[in-house]
Amino acid sequence: MYAVNGNLTAVDGKVEELKGYLLDASKHMNDLENCYCYLVGENEDDPNSVYIVEIWEDKAAHEASLQLDVFRDLIEKAKPIIAGMNNFPTVNVIGGKLIGR
């Protein structure tokens, strides 16, 4: 398995819109069998940021998802309201618990 996580910082006043785009993306993840987890979260100490945790079958599955029209469209819509991004190290999962896996 392959895990991706990071956070996106919204332009002032746009964090709710950004959350909406990411939550919309999460609905489409249900159609992808090789996406095991897609979580959108927030941190009260960092109110302009939205955190994302993704777990995929492998790196290729994640990269392929970024080429799907639905996600490319969402990315294009969100770009103007993203002030910054922090991608944390990706990891190859070697064990642990994931419901349904």
GROMACS .gro file of N, CA and C in nm:
model
  303
    1MET      N    1   0.084  -0.118   0.000
    1MET     CA    2   0.000   0.000   0.000
    1MET      C    3   0.088   0.124   0.000
    2TYR      N    4   0.029   0.233  -0.045
    2TYR     CA    5   0.100   0.360  -0.061
    2TYR      C    6   0.019   0.469   0.006
    3ALA      N    7   0.080   0.544   0.096
    3ALA     CA    8   0.010   0.649   0.170
    3ALA      C    9   0.062   0.787   0.132
    4VAL      N   10  -0.031   0.879   0.113
    4VAL     CA   11  -0.001   1.018   0.079
    4VAL      C   12  -0.072   1.105   0.182
    5ASN      N   13  -0.003   1.205   0.234
    5ASN     CA   14  -0.070   1.296   0.327
    5ASN      C   15  -0.007   1.433   0.320
    6GLY      N   16  -0.085   1.532   0.353
    6GLY     CA   17  -0.035   1.669   0.350
    6GLY      C   18  -0.143   1.765   0.390
    7ASN      N   19  -0.114   1.894   0.371
    7ASN     CA   20  -0.218   1.991   0.398
    7ASN      C   21  -0.216   2.102   0.294
    8LEU      N   22  -0.332   2.158   0.274
    8LEU     CA   23  -0.351   2.270   0.182
    8LEU      C   24  -0.396   2.389   0.265
    9THR      N   25  -0.335   2.503   0.242
    9THR     CA   26  -0.376   2.626   0.310
    9THR      C   27  -0.457   2.709   0.213
   10ALA      N   28  -0.574   2.749   0.257
   10ALA     CA   29  -0.664   2.827   0.172
   10ALA      C   30  -0.632   2.976   0.179
   11VAL      N   31  -0.663   3.045   0.071
   11VAL     CA   32  -0.661   3.190   0.071
   11VAL      C   33  -0.760   3.236   0.178
   12ASP      N   34  -0.730   3.347   0.246
   12ASP     CA   35  -0.819   3.397   0.351
   12ASP      C   36  -0.964   3.401   0.305
   13GLY      N   37  -1.051   3.345   0.388
   13GLY     CA   38  -1.194   3.345   0.361
   13GLY      C   39  -1.242   3.235   0.269
   14LYS      N   40  -1.152   3.146   0.226
   14LYS     CA   41  -1.189   3.043   0.128
   14LYS      C   42  -1.175   2.900   0.180
   15VAL      N   43  -1.150   2.883   0.310
   15VAL     CA   44  -1.127   2.748   0.361
   15VAL      C   45  -1.251   2.660   0.347
   16GLU      N   46  -1.369   2.713   0.367
   16GLU     CA   47  -1.490   2.631   0.355
   16GLU      C   48  -1.510   2.586   0.210
   17GLU      N   49  -1.480   2.673   0.116
   17GLU     CA   50  -1.489   2.635  -0.025
   17GLU      C   51  -1.389   2.524  -0.057
   18LEU      N   52  -1.268   2.537  -0.005
   18LEU     CA   53  -1.166   2.435  -0.027
   18LEU      C   54  -1.209   2.302   0.034
   19LYS      N   55  -1.261   2.305   0.155
   19LYS     CA   56  -1.313   2.182   0.217
   19LYS      C   57  -1.419   2.119   0.128
   20GLY      N   58  -1.505   2.201   0.071
   20GLY     CA   59  -1.610   2.150  -0.016
   20GLY      C   60  -1.554   2.075  -0.136
   21TYR      N   61  -1.452   2.131  -0.199
   21TYR     CA   62  -1.390   2.063  -0.313
   21TYR      C   63  -1.331   1.929  -0.272
   22LEU      N   64  -1.261   1.927  -0.158
   22LEU     CA   65  -1.198   1.803  -0.113
   22LEU      C   66  -1.301   1.699  -0.070
   23LEU      N   67  -1.407   1.743  -0.007
   23LEU     CA   68  -1.513   1.649   0.031
   23LEU      C   69  -1.586   1.597  -0.092
   24ASP      N   70  -1.599   1.680  -0.194
   24ASP     CA   71  -1.657   1.635  -0.320
   24ASP      C   72  -1.568   1.527  -0.382
   25ALA      N   73  -1.438   1.549  -0.378
   25ALA     CA   74  -1.344   1.449  -0.429
   25ALA      C   75  -1.359   1.318  -0.354
   26SER      N   76  -1.381   1.326  -0.222
   26SER     CA   77  -1.393   1.204  -0.142
   26SER      C   78  -1.511   1.119  -0.186
   27LYS      N   79  -1.618   1.182  -0.231
   27LYS     CA   80  -1.734   1.106  -0.280
   27LYS      C   81  -1.698   1.024  -0.403
   28HIS      N   82  -1.615   1.079  -0.489
   28HIS     CA   83  -1.575   1.008  -0.610
   28HIS      C   84  -1.476   0.894  -0.581
   29MET      N   85  -1.408   0.902  -0.468
   29MET     CA   86  -1.314   0.796  -0.432
   29MET      C   87  -1.385   0.663  -0.409
   30ASN      N   88  -1.513   0.669  -0.375
   30ASN     CA   89  -1.589   0.545  -0.354
   30ASN      C   90  -1.594   0.460  -0.480
   31ASP      N   91  -1.576   0.521  -0.596
   31ASP     CA   92  -1.580   0.449  -0.722
   31ASP      C   93  -1.447   0.382  -0.757
   32LEU      N   94  -1.344   0.412  -0.681
   32LEU     CA   95  -1.211   0.360  -0.713
   32LEU      C   96  -1.174   0.248  -0.617
   33GLU      N   97  -1.170   0.126  -0.668
   33GLU     CA   98  -1.140   0.010  -0.583
   33GLU      C   99  -1.000   0.014  -0.525
   34ASN      N  100  -0.908   0.082  -0.591
   34ASN     CA  101  -0.770   0.084  -0.543
   34ASN      C  102  -0.740   0.203  -0.452
   35CYS      N  103  -0.842   0.279  -0.414
   35CYS     CA  104  -0.830   0.382  -0.311
   35CYS      C  105  -0.890   0.326  -0.183
   36TYR      N  106  -0.806   0.299  -0.085
   36TYR     CA  107  -0.852   0.235   0.038
   36TYR      C  108  -0.895   0.335   0.144
   37CYS      N  109  -0.843   0.457   0.134
   37CYS     CA  110  -0.874   0.557   0.236
   37CYS      C  111  -0.852   0.696   0.177
   38TYR      N  112  -0.946   0.786   0.202
   38TYR     CA  113  -0.931   0.927   0.163
   38TYR      C  114  -1.001   1.009   0.270
   39LEU      N  115  -0.922   1.070   0.356
   39LEU     CA  116  -0.976   1.145   0.469
   39LEU      C  117  -0.945   1.293   0.454
   40VAL      N  118  -1.042   1.376   0.488
   40VAL     CA  119  -1.027   1.521   0.488
   40VAL      C  120  -1.046   1.567   0.632
   41GLY      N  121  -0.952   1.644   0.683
   41GLY     CA  122  -0.962   1.687   0.822
   41GLY      C  123  -0.921   1.832   0.841
   42GLU      N  124  -0.943   1.877   0.964
   42GLU     CA  125  -0.908   2.015   0.998
   42GLU      C  126  -0.841   2.016   1.134
   43ASN      N  127  -0.773   2.126   1.164
   43ASN     CA  128  -0.703   2.143   1.290
   43ASN      C  129  -0.741   2.280   1.344
   44GLU      N  130  -0.799   2.283   1.463
   44GLU     CA  131  -0.848   2.410   1.517
   44GLU      C  132  -0.736   2.511   1.539
   45ASP      N  133  -0.611   2.465   1.550
   45ASP     CA  134  -0.498   2.557   1.566
   45ASP      C  135  -0.448   2.612   1.433
   46ASP      N  136  -0.501   2.561   1.324
   46ASP     CA  137  -0.459   2.603   1.190
   46ASP      C  138  -0.585   2.616   1.103
   47PRO      N  139  -0.669   2.716   1.131
   47PRO     CA  140  -0.803   2.722   1.072
   47PRO      C  141  -0.808   2.744   0.921
   48ASN      N  142  -0.701   2.787   0.858
   48ASN     CA  143  -0.702   2.807   0.713
   48ASN      C  144  -0.651   2.685   0.637
   49SER      N  145  -0.616   2.579   0.709
   49SER     CA  146  -0.561   2.460   0.644
   49SER      C  147  -0.658   2.344   0.648
   50VAL      N  148  -0.648   2.260   0.547
   50VAL     CA  149  -0.724   2.137   0.538
   50VAL      C  150  -0.622   2.025   0.520
   51TYR      N  151  -0.638   1.918   0.596
   51TYR     CA  152  -0.545   1.807   0.594
   51TYR      C  153  -0.605   1.689   0.518
   52ILE      N  154  -0.519   1.617   0.448
   52ILE     CA  155  -0.564   1.506   0.365
   52ILE      C  156  -0.477   1.384   0.395
   53VAL      N  157  -0.541   1.269   0.410
   53VAL     CA  158  -0.472   1.141   0.424
   53VAL      C  159  -0.530   1.047   0.320
   54GLU      N  160  -0.444   0.989   0.238
   54GLU     CA  161  -0.489   0.896   0.134
   54GLU      C  162  -0.409   0.767   0.145
   55ILE      N  163  -0.475   0.655   0.125
   55ILE     CA  164  -0.407   0.526   0.118
   55ILE      C  165  -0.453   0.457  -0.010
   56TRP      N  166  -0.357   0.419  -0.089
   56TRP     CA  167  -0.381   0.360  -0.221
   56TRP      C  168  -0.319   0.221  -0.229
   57GLU      N  169  -0.364   0.146  -0.328
   57GLU     CA  170  -0.308   0.013  -0.352
   57GLU      C  171  -0.157   0.024  -0.376
   58ASP      N  172  -0.118   0.122  -0.456
   58ASP     CA  173   0.023   0.147  -0.484
   58ASP      C  174   0.038   0.288  -0.543
   59LYS      N  175   0.160   0.328  -0.566
   59LYS     CA  176   0.188   0.462  -0.618
   59LYS      C  177   0.124   0.483  -0.755
   60ALA      N  178   0.127   0.381  -0.838
   60ALA     CA  179   0.069   0.392  -0.972
   60ALA      C  180  -0.081   0.421  -0.965
   61ALA      N  181  -0.150   0.362  -0.870
   61ALA     CA  182  -0.295   0.386  -0.855
   61ALA      C  183  -0.320   0.532  -0.818
   62HIS      N  184  -0.240   0.586  -0.729
   62HIS     CA  185  -0.254   0.727  -0.692
   62HIS      C  186  -0.229   0.817  -0.812
   63GLU      N  187  -0.121   0.792  -0.882
   63GLU     CA  188  -0.087   0.875  -0.998
   63GLU      C  189  -0.194   0.865  -1.107
   64ALA      N  190  -0.250   0.748  -1.126
   64ALA     CA  191  -0.356   0.731  -1.227
   64ALA      C  192  -0.480   0.810  -1.190
   65SER      N  193  -0.510   0.818  -1.061
   65SER     CA  194  -0.629   0.892  -1.018
   65SER      C  195  -0.618   1.040  -1.053
   66LEU      N  196  -0.498   1.092  -1.051
   66LEU     CA  197  -0.478   1.234  -1.081
   66LEU      C  198  -0.501   1.267  -1.228
   67GLN      N  199  -0.511   1.164  -1.311
   67GLN     CA  200  -0.536   1.185  -1.453
   67GLN      C  201  -0.683   1.175  -1.490
   68LEU      N  202  -0.767   1.133  -1.396
   68LEU     CA  203  -0.910   1.121  -1.423
   68LEU      C  204  -0.973   1.259  -1.433
   69ASP      N  205  -1.063   1.276  -1.530
   69ASP     CA  206  -1.124   1.407  -1.555
   69ASP      C  207  -1.188   1.467  -1.431
   70VAL      N  208  -1.258   1.386  -1.354
   70VAL     CA  209  -1.329   1.439  -1.237
   70VAL      C  210  -1.232   1.503  -1.138
   71PHE      N  211  -1.116   1.443  -1.120
   71PHE     CA  212  -1.020   1.497  -1.025
   71PHE      C  213  -0.940   1.612  -1.086
   72ARG      N  214  -0.911   1.604  -1.213
   72ARG     CA  215  -0.843   1.716  -1.280
   72ARG      C  216  -0.930   1.841  -1.274
   73ASP      N  217  -1.060   1.825  -1.294
   73ASP     CA  218  -1.153   1.939  -1.287
   73ASP      C  219  -1.157   1.998  -1.146
   74LEU      N  220  -1.163   1.912  -1.046
   74LEU     CA  221  -1.164   1.960  -0.907
   74LEU      C  222  -1.035   2.034  -0.873
   75ILE      N  223  -0.923   1.982  -0.919
   75ILE     CA  224  -0.794   2.046  -0.893
   75ILE      C  225  -0.791   2.185  -0.957
   76GLU      N  226  -0.838   2.195  -1.080
   76GLU     CA  227  -0.840   2.325  -1.149
   76GLU      C  228  -0.930   2.425  -1.078
   77LYS      N  229  -1.044   2.380  -1.027
   77LYS     CA  230  -1.134   2.469  -0.954
   77LYS      C  231  -1.071   2.517  -0.824
   78ALA      N  232  -0.998   2.429  -0.757
   78ALA     CA  233  -0.942   2.462  -0.626
   78ALA      C  234  -0.814   2.546  -0.634
   79LYS      N  235  -0.740   2.536  -0.742
   79LYS     CA  236  -0.610   2.605  -0.751
   79LYS      C  237  -0.615   2.753  -0.711
   80PRO      N  238  -0.713   2.831  -0.759
   80PRO     CA  239  -0.712   2.975  -0.727
   80PRO      C  240  -0.731   3.008  -0.579
   81ILE      N  241  -0.781   2.913  -0.502
   81ILE     CA  242  -0.805   2.943  -0.360
   81ILE      C  243  -0.704   2.874  -0.269
   82ILE      N  244  -0.601   2.815  -0.326
   82ILE     CA  245  -0.496   2.750  -0.247
   82ILE      C  246  -0.378   2.847  -0.234
   83ALA      N  247  -0.348   2.885  -0.110
   83ALA     CA  248  -0.238   2.976  -0.084
   83ALA      C  249  -0.105   2.902  -0.065
   84GLY      N  250  -0.113   2.775  -0.024
   84GLY     CA  251   0.009   2.698  -0.002
   84GLY      C  252  -0.021   2.551   0.018
   85MET      N  253   0.084   2.471   0.002
   85MET     CA  254   0.072   2.326   0.017
   85MET      C  255   0.193   2.273   0.093
   86ASN      N  256   0.169   2.178   0.179
   86ASN     CA  257   0.275   2.104   0.246
   86ASN      C  258   0.248   1.956   0.225
   87ASN      N  259   0.335   1.892   0.150
   87ASN     CA  260   0.323   1.748   0.133
   87ASN      C  261   0.420   1.683   0.230
   88PHE      N  262   0.367   1.597   0.314
   88PHE     CA  263   0.450   1.526   0.408
   88PHE      C  264   0.504   1.403   0.336
   89PRO      N  265   0.606   1.340   0.388
   89PRO     CA  266   0.664   1.226   0.317
   89PRO      C  267   0.560   1.118   0.286
   90THR      N  268   0.566   1.066   0.165
   90THR     CA  269   0.482   0.951   0.130
   90THR      C  270   0.548   0.827   0.190
   91VAL      N  271   0.467   0.729   0.217
   91VAL     CA  272   0.522   0.607   0.277
   91VAL      C  273   0.463   0.484   0.209
   92ASN      N  274   0.543   0.379   0.205
   92ASN     CA  275   0.494   0.248   0.166
   92ASN      C  276   0.452   0.179   0.295
   93VAL      N  277   0.326   0.147   0.306
   93VAL     CA  278   0.272   0.090   0.428
   93VAL      C  279   0.319  -0.055   0.441
   94ILE      N  280   0.373  -0.087   0.558
   94ILE     CA  281   0.423  -0.223   0.581
   94ILE      C  282   0.338  -0.300   0.680
   95GLY      N  283   0.241  -0.234   0.742
   95GLY     CA  284   0.154  -0.303   0.836
   95GLY      C  285   0.067  -0.206   0.911
   96GLY      N  286  -0.018  -0.261   0.996
   96GLY     CA  287  -0.109  -0.179   1.075
   96GLY      C  288  -0.252  -0.222   1.052
   97LYS      N  289  -0.345  -0.135   1.086
   97LYS     CA  290  -0.487  -0.167   1.073
   97LYS      C  291  -0.556  -0.069   0.981
   98LEU      N  292  -0.632  -0.121   0.889
   98LEU     CA  293  -0.718  -0.042   0.802
   98LEU      C  294  -0.847  -0.121   0.789
   99ILE      N  295  -0.956  -0.062   0.833
   99ILE     CA  296  -1.084  -0.131   0.831
   99ILE      C  297  -1.116  -0.176   0.689
  100GLY      N  298  -1.155  -0.300   0.676
  100GLY     CA  299  -1.191  -0.354   0.545
  100GLY      C  300  -1.074  -0.409   0.468
  101ARG      N  301  -0.956  -0.401   0.521
  101ARG     CA  302  -0.837  -0.452   0.452
  101ARG      C  303  -0.766  -0.551   0.539
   0.00000   0.00000   0.00000
